[in-house]
């Protein structure tokens, strides 16, 4: 079905960005800028939900045939057999993404109007934020992988602009460059992967397109890949130039965008940007783009078991690695940053074991509770006069009750406590990991489950630590004495985080001091065209920061707390759309896993398992390393009822028609109980460790993040700098290139200095030269005549 309202979903934020950049910078009205920014995203949200759920607009998520809604604008490029359209499509995968991305982004935009109140760069911030939404929706709704890559690069650019929003701060500038470079390192893999996919399949389209007026039919590369054989589980397949090679190349790009080992280092530093940026880009949207790409190309990955194994290993390693670092961070946003890296590892682990539906389910629930936690941390920072160090907090729950209650909800959700959203998605990933037989290595699923379980335990511990240090205990923000000397409570720490507030403002402050609402009147005094004036600092705030005297924290205004409440509700009940049959059947509800059944037609399942003949895979084969077993359910063999119209499970084949193995159901219930125990034990450990000793020192190895940045600097960055300076610049550029250019110039000058003696300016010299010239000509002709004429002999 064609519906050009889909293009409005994408372009509305671009219009908002343009208006705010061209007009907002002149009017400098926060009300005008906020209405345009929030309104444009609100339009995208409303239309996205209409297209997703209403029959008149295509009902992309609920139509019986799972037919995508298309919006073909024009043919972008067509050379030979290569064709790239500029068009958008919403199927069940992109529809889910578009709905939660636009809705969460709308809440974050509303929150940001309060958080950025008084900032002289208000128009610039929201222009960047709207531009990011345009690029993100282009990435999600693109109908081909090349247009998706345009959005992919666009969100990278916007991330650079937003992380470096405070461009006069060294920390922000360095973090923006680090993010940009790390993502570019990964993006070469995506480019090569796209080229290889076209070479193998002859297409770059995600969808089969019928012929339209003036436009021929297109076959999806996913359709072509479905008919290709499953490649062997060997390391040589990585370099064989087949689907495994393409899958690994795409995953290299995903490691950059989704912050996986070894390209995860940019995301924690990205917390230098304003907190709403962290909530939108580094929790709910951009960082999950790598997961989206892998699930979108799942038909390629199910034919590349070696690539799947690599993804599972990298995902599990990233999850536990980042979780251990999160245990020792003292900056409230850095804790959440490493938590995000860890949860992204969970999503990649799910993709690696073939649980693509569970990965997207966790993407959605993570968007709810992590956006809530980041915005909650922004509310804390706002109420604490832009303090981010948790060692200077404590006892805030009585001052900020709404922020406390909502962040507690987010903490319980990410820890995996029933009935909160994170419990269902995280538990499903752990169960699918344990029960997988697709990795081609004995007991690999059980080992990866153990890593995931330990990660879940650590998650509960560091989230409890963060909540205790922030909201419970003594009011440590009152313990800084006059003169800037460290209090007794801080005497054990010798790092820069515990220096007086004024001395460490640039490294720990979330925003320049002028951003407090108390200085709104000063915020509009600069020239509307003077970008440098966006970042001037008020003298009164300088004085406050220098003395850092006692103050009383305060709750944030309603424009910031209402989004927190809405996200807290979603973090509580948002997981109920994906309750697994093993749990819902306990209370007689049958199979009510709406999310799984809705997403099922949009994801791939391996040939040879669970009725794969309907999936183009041939007959059933015995699982082996070269022919792995995949436990994901198969797509429907024919059009049937809407996935929302599930059965009651009374006949053993609820919802999608697949019977549930009683042994598998009982085992899943057992592991669900284990997951609950792990979460409760983690919270208990965190409470016992930090409730009475919130400033308990953690291992320096973890606090310094395993010295990964130092290792990268010593092994990669500094050698590159030295090589670039001494070899490329001093030797090649200065010595060779400049040497040749300067040598030609010097040679020309020397030749000229010799020839200039032929032009002394004296007439007698010129007459002598003419005489010598004439004699030379006469002599030449005389000699020639002597050689030629016979009478001269």
Coordinates of C-alpha atoms in Angstrom, one line a residue, residues 51-550:
X51 CA 0.0 4.6 9.8
X52 CA 0.9 1.8 12.2
X53 CA -2.5 1.1 13.7
X54 CA -5.4 2.6 11.6
X55 CA -6.8 0.6 8.7
X56 CA -7.4 3.7 6.6
X57 CA -3.7 4.5 6.6
X58 CA -2.4 1.0 6.0
X59 CA -2.2 -0.4 9.6
X60 CA 1.4 -1.4 9.1
X61 CA 1.6 -3.2 12.4
X62 CA -1.8 -4.9 12.4
X63 CA -2.9 -5.6 8.8
X64 CA -3.5 -9.3 8.3
X65 CA -1.1 -9.8 5.3
X66 CA 1.8 -8.0 7.0
X67 CA 2.1 -5.7 4.0
X68 CA 4.4 -2.8 4.3
X69 CA 3.2 0.8 3.8
X70 CA 5.3 2.4 1.1
X71 CA 6.1 6.0 0.0
X72 CA 8.1 6.1 -3.2
X73 CA 9.3 9.6 -3.9
X74 CA 11.7 9.2 -6.8
X75 CA 14.4 7.0 -8.2
X76 CA 17.5 8.3 -6.7
X77 CA 20.1 6.4 -8.8
X78 CA 19.9 3.9 -11.6
X79 CA 23.0 2.7 -13.4
X80 CA 22.8 -0.6 -15.3
X81 CA 21.2 -3.1 -12.9
X82 CA 21.9 -0.9 -9.9
X83 CA 18.9 1.0 -8.6
X84 CA 18.5 3.0 -5.5
X85 CA 15.1 4.7 -4.7
X86 CA 14.5 7.6 -2.5
X87 CA 11.5 6.2 -0.7
X88 CA 10.3 5.0 2.7
X89 CA 8.5 1.9 4.0
X90 CA 6.9 0.9 7.3
X91 CA 6.6 -2.7 8.0
X92 CA 6.3 -4.3 11.4
X93 CA 9.9 -3.8 12.3
X94 CA 10.3 -0.2 11.2
X95 CA 6.8 0.5 12.5
X96 CA 7.7 -0.5 16.0
X97 CA 10.9 1.5 15.8
X98 CA 9.1 4.6 14.4
X99 CA 6.4 4.5 17.1
X100 CA 8.6 4.3 20.1
X101 CA 11.4 6.5 18.7
X102 CA 9.0 9.4 17.9
X103 CA 7.1 9.1 21.2
X104 CA 10.1 8.9 23.4
X105 CA 11.8 11.7 21.4
X106 CA 8.7 13.9 21.9
X107 CA 8.9 13.4 25.7
X108 CA 12.6 14.2 25.6
X109 CA 12.0 17.4 23.6
X110 CA 9.4 18.5 26.1
X111 CA 11.8 17.8 29.0
X112 CA 14.6 19.7 27.1
X113 CA 12.5 22.9 26.9
X114 CA 12.8 23.1 30.7
X115 CA 16.3 21.7 31.0
X116 CA 17.8 24.2 28.5
X117 CA 15.7 27.1 29.8
X118 CA 17.9 30.2 29.7
X119 CA 20.5 28.9 27.3
X120 CA 21.5 31.4 24.7
X121 CA 22.0 28.6 22.2
X122 CA 18.4 27.4 22.7
X123 CA 17.5 27.7 19.0
X124 CA 20.7 26.0 18.0
X125 CA 20.2 23.1 20.3
X126 CA 16.6 22.3 19.1
X127 CA 17.6 22.8 15.5
X128 CA 20.3 20.1 16.0
X129 CA 17.8 17.9 17.9
X130 CA 15.2 18.1 15.1
X131 CA 17.8 17.5 12.5
X132 CA 18.8 14.4 14.3
X133 CA 15.2 13.2 14.4
X134 CA 15.0 13.6 10.6
X135 CA 18.1 11.5 10.1
X136 CA 17.1 8.9 12.6
X137 CA 13.7 8.4 10.9
X138 CA 15.4 8.3 7.5
X139 CA 17.5 5.5 8.9
X140 CA 14.6 3.5 10.3
X141 CA 12.1 4.0 7.5
X142 CA 14.4 3.9 4.4
X143 CA 13.3 1.2 1.9
X144 CA 16.8 0.3 0.8
X145 CA 20.1 -0.1 2.6
X146 CA 21.8 2.8 0.8
X147 CA 19.2 5.3 1.9
X148 CA 19.5 3.8 5.4
X149 CA 23.2 4.5 5.2
X150 CA 22.4 8.2 4.5
X151 CA 20.5 8.3 7.7
X152 CA 23.2 6.3 9.4
X153 CA 25.8 8.9 8.5
X154 CA 23.4 11.7 9.3
X155 CA 22.8 10.6 12.9
X156 CA 26.6 10.4 13.2
X157 CA 26.9 14.0 12.1
X158 CA 24.2 15.2 14.4
X159 CA 25.7 13.2 17.3
X160 CA 28.9 15.2 16.7
X161 CA 27.1 18.5 16.7
X162 CA 25.1 17.7 19.9
X163 CA 28.0 16.1 21.9
X164 CA 30.1 19.2 21.0
X165 CA 27.2 21.6 21.6
X166 CA 29.3 23.4 24.2
X167 CA 32.1 24.0 21.7
X168 CA 34.1 26.3 24.0
X169 CA 34.8 23.4 26.4
X170 CA 37.8 21.2 25.7
X171 CA 36.1 18.1 27.0
X172 CA 33.0 18.5 24.8
X173 CA 35.1 19.1 21.7
X174 CA 37.3 16.1 22.3
X175 CA 34.3 13.9 23.0
X176 CA 32.6 15.0 19.8
X177 CA 35.7 14.2 17.7
X178 CA 36.2 10.9 19.4
X179 CA 32.6 9.9 18.7
X180 CA 32.9 11.0 15.0
X181 CA 36.2 9.2 14.4
X182 CA 35.1 6.0 16.2
X183 CA 31.9 5.8 14.1
X184 CA 33.9 6.5 10.9
X185 CA 36.2 3.6 11.7
X186 CA 33.1 1.3 11.8
X187 CA 31.4 2.8 8.8
X188 CA 33.9 1.6 6.3
X189 CA 32.6 -1.9 7.1
X190 CA 29.0 -0.8 6.3
X191 CA 30.1 0.7 3.0
X192 CA 32.0 -2.5 1.9
X193 CA 29.1 -4.6 3.2
X194 CA 26.6 -2.8 1.0
X195 CA 28.9 -3.2 -2.0
X196 CA 29.3 -6.9 -1.3
X197 CA 25.5 -7.4 -0.8
X198 CA 24.8 -5.8 -4.2
X199 CA 27.5 -7.9 -5.8
X200 CA 26.0 -11.1 -4.4
X201 CA 22.3 -10.4 -4.8
X202 CA 22.0 -7.7 -7.5
X203 CA 19.8 -5.6 -5.2
X204 CA 20.0 -3.2 -2.2
X205 CA 16.2 -2.9 -1.6
X206 CA 14.8 -4.2 1.7
X207 CA 11.4 -4.9 0.1
X208 CA 10.0 -6.5 -3.0
X209 CA 8.5 -3.7 -5.1
X210 CA 5.9 -4.2 -7.9
X211 CA 6.2 -2.3 -11.1
X212 CA 4.7 1.2 -10.9
X213 CA 4.1 3.9 -13.4
X214 CA 7.5 4.7 -14.9
X215 CA 9.3 2.5 -12.4
X216 CA 10.1 -1.2 -12.8
X217 CA 9.8 -4.0 -10.3
X218 CA 12.5 -4.5 -7.7
X219 CA 13.4 -7.7 -5.9
X220 CA 14.7 -7.4 -2.3
X221 CA 18.2 -8.6 -1.6
X222 CA 16.6 -10.3 1.5
X223 CA 14.4 -12.4 -0.9
X224 CA 17.5 -13.4 -2.9
X225 CA 19.4 -14.3 0.3
X226 CA 16.5 -16.5 1.4
X227 CA 17.1 -18.8 -1.5
X228 CA 20.9 -19.0 -0.9
X229 CA 22.4 -21.9 1.1
X230 CA 23.5 -21.6 4.7
X231 CA 27.3 -21.1 4.7
X232 CA 29.6 -23.4 6.6
X233 CA 30.6 -22.6 10.2
X234 CA 34.3 -22.0 9.5
X235 CA 36.6 -19.0 10.1
X236 CA 37.5 -19.1 6.4
X237 CA 34.0 -18.1 5.6
X238 CA 34.7 -14.6 6.9
X239 CA 37.1 -14.0 4.0
X240 CA 35.4 -16.1 1.4
X241 CA 33.4 -13.1 -0.1
X242 CA 30.0 -14.6 0.6
X243 CA 27.1 -13.7 2.9
X244 CA 29.3 -14.3 6.0
X245 CA 31.8 -11.7 4.7
X246 CA 28.9 -9.3 4.1
X247 CA 27.4 -10.0 7.6
X248 CA 30.8 -9.4 9.3
X249 CA 31.4 -6.2 7.5
X250 CA 28.0 -4.8 8.5
X251 CA 28.6 -5.9 12.1
X252 CA 31.8 -3.9 12.1
X253 CA 29.7 -0.8 11.5
X254 CA 27.3 -1.9 14.2
X255 CA 30.2 -2.1 16.7
X256 CA 30.9 1.6 16.1
X257 CA 27.3 2.8 16.1
X258 CA 26.1 0.5 19.0
X259 CA 29.3 0.9 21.0
X260 CA 30.5 -2.6 21.1
X261 CA 34.1 -3.8 21.8
X262 CA 36.5 -2.5 20.6
X263 CA 34.7 0.7 19.4
X264 CA 32.7 1.4 22.6
X265 CA 35.0 4.1 24.0
X266 CA 33.2 7.0 22.4
X267 CA 29.9 6.6 24.2
X268 CA 30.9 7.3 27.9
X269 CA 32.8 10.4 26.8
X270 CA 29.7 11.5 24.9
X271 CA 28.1 12.4 28.2
X272 CA 29.9 15.8 27.8
X273 CA 26.8 16.8 25.8
X274 CA 23.6 18.1 27.5
X275 CA 21.6 15.4 29.3
X276 CA 18.6 15.4 26.9
X277 CA 21.1 14.5 24.2
X278 CA 22.3 11.5 26.3
X279 CA 18.6 10.5 26.8
X280 CA 17.7 10.7 23.1
X281 CA 20.8 9.7 21.2
X282 CA 22.7 7.6 23.6
X283 CA 19.9 5.6 25.1
X284 CA 16.8 5.4 23.0
X285 CA 17.7 5.9 19.3
X286 CA 21.1 6.2 17.6
X287 CA 23.0 3.6 19.6
X288 CA 20.4 1.0 18.8
X289 CA 20.8 1.6 15.1
X290 CA 23.4 -1.2 14.8
X291 CA 20.9 -3.6 16.4
X292 CA 18.2 -2.4 13.9
X293 CA 20.5 -2.9 11.0
X294 CA 21.4 -6.5 12.0
X295 CA 17.7 -7.4 12.6
X296 CA 16.7 -5.7 9.4
X297 CA 19.3 -7.9 7.5
X298 CA 18.5 -11.0 9.6
X299 CA 17.9 -13.0 6.4
X300 CA 21.6 -12.5 5.6
X301 CA 22.7 -13.4 9.2
X302 CA 20.8 -16.6 9.5
X303 CA 22.8 -17.8 6.5
X304 CA 26.1 -16.8 8.1
X305 CA 26.5 -18.9 11.4
X306 CA 30.1 -17.7 11.8
X307 CA 29.0 -14.1 11.9
X308 CA 26.2 -15.0 14.3
X309 CA 28.8 -16.6 16.6
X310 CA 31.0 -13.6 16.5
X311 CA 28.1 -11.3 17.3
X312 CA 27.1 -13.4 20.3
X313 CA 30.7 -13.4 21.7
X314 CA 31.3 -9.7 21.2
X315 CA 27.9 -8.9 22.7
X316 CA 28.4 -11.0 25.8
X317 CA 31.9 -9.6 26.3
X318 CA 30.7 -6.1 26.0
X319 CA 27.8 -6.6 28.4
X320 CA 29.9 -7.9 31.3
X321 CA 32.9 -5.6 30.6
X322 CA 30.9 -2.4 30.7
X323 CA 28.9 -3.6 33.7
X324 CA 32.0 -4.0 35.8
X325 CA 33.2 -0.5 34.9
X326 CA 29.7 0.9 35.8
X327 CA 30.2 -0.4 39.3
X328 CA 33.0 2.1 40.0
X329 CA 31.9 5.3 38.3
X330 CA 31.0 8.3 40.4
X331 CA 29.6 10.6 37.7
X332 CA 25.8 9.8 37.6
X333 CA 25.8 10.1 33.8
X334 CA 28.9 7.9 33.4
X335 CA 27.1 5.1 35.4
X336 CA 24.2 5.3 33.0
X337 CA 26.6 5.5 30.0
X338 CA 28.3 2.3 30.8
X339 CA 25.0 0.7 31.7
X340 CA 23.9 1.6 28.1
X341 CA 27.0 -0.1 26.7
X342 CA 26.2 -3.2 28.7
X343 CA 22.6 -3.3 27.7
X344 CA 23.6 -2.9 24.0
X345 CA 25.8 -5.9 24.6
X346 CA 22.6 -7.8 25.7
X347 CA 20.9 -6.8 22.5
X348 CA 23.8 -8.0 20.4
X349 CA 23.9 -11.3 22.4
X350 CA 20.3 -11.8 21.5
X351 CA 21.0 -11.2 17.8
X352 CA 23.9 -13.6 17.9
X353 CA 21.8 -16.5 19.2
X354 CA 19.1 -15.8 16.6
X355 CA 16.6 -14.2 19.1
X356 CA 16.0 -11.2 16.9
X357 CA 12.5 -10.5 18.3
X358 CA 13.9 -10.5 21.9
X359 CA 16.6 -8.0 20.8
X360 CA 14.0 -5.6 19.4
X361 CA 11.8 -6.1 22.5
X362 CA 14.8 -5.1 24.7
X363 CA 15.5 -2.2 22.4
X364 CA 12.0 -0.9 23.1
X365 CA 11.9 -1.5 26.8
X366 CA 15.4 -0.1 27.1
X367 CA 14.3 3.1 25.4
X368 CA 11.7 3.5 28.1
X369 CA 13.7 2.9 31.2
X370 CA 17.0 4.3 30.0
X371 CA 15.5 7.5 28.7
X372 CA 13.8 7.7 32.1
X373 CA 17.0 7.2 34.0
X374 CA 18.9 9.8 31.9
X375 CA 16.2 12.4 32.2
X376 CA 16.0 11.6 35.9
X377 CA 19.7 12.2 36.2
X378 CA 19.2 15.5 34.3
X379 CA 16.5 16.4 36.9
X380 CA 19.0 15.6 39.7
X381 CA 21.7 17.7 38.0
X382 CA 19.2 20.5 37.5
X383 CA 18.1 20.4 41.1
X384 CA 21.7 20.1 42.4
X385 CA 22.9 23.3 40.5
X386 CA 24.6 21.2 37.8
X387 CA 26.5 18.8 40.1
X388 CA 27.1 15.4 38.6
X389 CA 29.3 13.7 41.2
X390 CA 27.2 11.3 43.3
X391 CA 29.7 11.6 46.1
X392 CA 28.4 15.2 46.6
X393 CA 24.8 14.1 46.7
X394 CA 22.8 11.9 49.1
X395 CA 19.5 12.3 50.8
X396 CA 17.8 13.9 47.8
X397 CA 14.6 11.8 47.9
X398 CA 12.9 14.3 50.3
X399 CA 13.8 17.2 48.1
X400 CA 13.0 15.6 44.8
X401 CA 10.2 13.1 45.5
X402 CA 8.9 12.8 41.9
X403 CA 12.4 12.4 40.4
X404 CA 13.2 9.8 43.1
X405 CA 10.0 7.8 42.5
X406 CA 10.4 7.8 38.7
X407 CA 14.1 6.9 38.8
X408 CA 13.4 4.1 41.3
X409 CA 10.9 2.7 38.7
X410 CA 13.6 2.9 36.0
X411 CA 16.1 1.2 38.4
X412 CA 13.8 -1.7 39.1
X413 CA 13.0 -2.0 35.4
X414 CA 16.7 -2.3 34.3
X415 CA 17.4 -4.6 37.2
X416 CA 14.9 -7.1 36.0
X417 CA 12.2 -7.0 38.7
X418 CA 8.7 -8.2 37.8
X419 CA 6.4 -6.7 36.5
X420 CA 8.6 -3.9 35.2
X421 CA 9.4 -3.7 31.4
X422 CA 13.0 -4.7 31.6
X423 CA 12.2 -8.0 33.4
X424 CA 10.4 -9.5 30.4
X425 CA 12.8 -8.5 27.7
X426 CA 16.0 -9.3 29.6
X427 CA 14.6 -12.7 30.8
X428 CA 13.7 -13.6 27.2
X429 CA 17.2 -12.9 26.1
X430 CA 18.7 -15.0 28.8
X431 CA 16.3 -17.9 28.1
X432 CA 16.9 -17.8 24.4
X433 CA 20.6 -17.8 25.0
X434 CA 20.5 -20.8 27.3
X435 CA 18.2 -22.8 25.0
X436 CA 20.0 -22.0 21.7
X437 CA 21.6 -24.8 19.7
X438 CA 22.6 -22.6 16.8
X439 CA 26.1 -21.5 17.8
X440 CA 27.9 -24.6 16.5
X441 CA 30.0 -25.0 19.6
X442 CA 29.2 -27.3 22.5
X443 CA 27.8 -25.6 25.6
X444 CA 28.3 -22.2 24.1
X445 CA 24.7 -21.2 24.9
X446 CA 25.2 -22.2 28.6
X447 CA 28.5 -20.3 28.9
X448 CA 27.0 -17.2 27.3
X449 CA 23.9 -17.5 29.6
X450 CA 26.3 -17.5 32.6
X451 CA 28.0 -14.3 31.4
X452 CA 24.5 -12.7 30.9
X453 CA 23.4 -13.8 34.3
X454 CA 26.5 -12.3 36.0
X455 CA 25.9 -9.1 34.0
X456 CA 22.3 -9.0 35.3
X457 CA 23.6 -9.3 38.8
X458 CA 26.1 -6.5 38.3
X459 CA 23.5 -4.4 36.8
X460 CA 21.3 -4.6 39.9
X461 CA 24.3 -3.9 42.1
X462 CA 25.5 -0.7 40.3
X463 CA 21.9 0.6 39.9
X464 CA 21.3 0.1 43.6
X465 CA 24.6 1.9 44.3
X466 CA 23.6 4.8 42.1
X467 CA 20.2 5.2 43.8
X468 CA 21.7 4.9 47.3
X469 CA 24.5 7.4 46.6
X470 CA 22.0 9.9 45.1
X471 CA 18.8 9.6 47.2
X472 CA 19.6 7.9 50.5
X473 CA 22.1 8.6 53.3
X474 CA 23.5 11.9 54.5
X475 CA 23.3 15.2 52.6
X476 CA 26.9 15.3 51.4
X477 CA 26.3 18.4 49.3
X478 CA 26.4 20.4 52.6
X479 CA 29.8 19.0 53.6
X480 CA 32.0 21.3 51.5
X481 CA 33.6 23.8 53.9
X482 CA 34.5 27.4 53.1
X483 CA 37.9 27.8 51.5
X484 CA 37.3 24.9 49.1
X485 CA 39.1 22.2 51.2
X486 CA 37.8 18.7 50.8
X487 CA 35.6 17.5 53.7
X488 CA 36.4 14.4 55.8
X489 CA 33.9 12.4 53.8
X490 CA 36.0 13.1 50.7
X491 CA 39.4 13.0 52.2
X492 CA 40.1 9.5 50.9
X493 CA 39.8 10.5 47.3
X494 CA 42.7 12.1 45.5
X495 CA 41.3 12.3 41.9
X496 CA 40.2 15.3 40.0
X497 CA 36.5 14.6 40.7
X498 CA 36.9 15.7 44.3
X499 CA 38.6 19.0 43.7
X500 CA 36.7 22.2 44.6
X501 CA 33.7 22.7 42.3
X502 CA 35.1 25.8 40.7
X503 CA 38.3 24.1 39.7
X504 CA 36.7 21.2 38.1
X505 CA 33.7 22.8 36.5
X506 CA 34.6 22.1 33.0
X507 CA 35.1 18.4 33.6
X508 CA 32.1 17.6 35.7
X509 CA 29.5 20.3 35.1
X510 CA 26.8 19.0 32.8
X511 CA 26.3 22.5 31.4
X512 CA 27.9 26.0 31.7
X513 CA 26.6 27.8 34.7
X514 CA 24.6 30.3 32.7
X515 CA 22.1 27.6 32.0
X516 CA 20.3 27.9 35.3
X517 CA 16.8 29.3 35.1
X518 CA 17.8 32.2 37.5
X519 CA 19.6 33.9 34.7
X520 CA 17.0 33.9 32.0
X521 CA 17.1 37.7 31.8
X522 CA 20.8 37.6 30.9
X523 CA 20.4 34.9 28.4
X524 CA 19.0 37.2 25.7
X525 CA 21.4 40.1 25.8
X526 CA 23.8 38.9 23.2
X527 CA 23.6 39.6 19.5
X528 CA 21.3 37.1 17.8
X529 CA 24.0 36.3 15.3
X530 CA 26.9 36.0 17.7
X531 CA 27.5 32.3 18.2
X532 CA 30.2 32.9 20.8
X533 CA 27.7 34.8 22.9
X534 CA 25.7 31.6 23.3
X535 CA 28.2 30.4 25.8
X536 CA 29.0 33.4 28.0
X537 CA 29.0 32.7 31.7
X538 CA 27.2 34.9 34.2
X539 CA 29.3 36.5 36.9
X540 CA 26.9 35.6 39.7
X541 CA 27.2 32.0 38.9
X542 CA 31.0 32.2 38.8
X543 CA 30.9 33.6 42.3
X544 CA 28.5 30.8 43.5
X545 CA 30.8 28.2 41.9
X546 CA 33.9 29.6 43.4
X547 CA 32.5 29.5 47.0
X548 CA 30.2 26.5 46.4
X549 CA 28.3 27.4 49.6
X550 CA 25.4 25.4 51.0

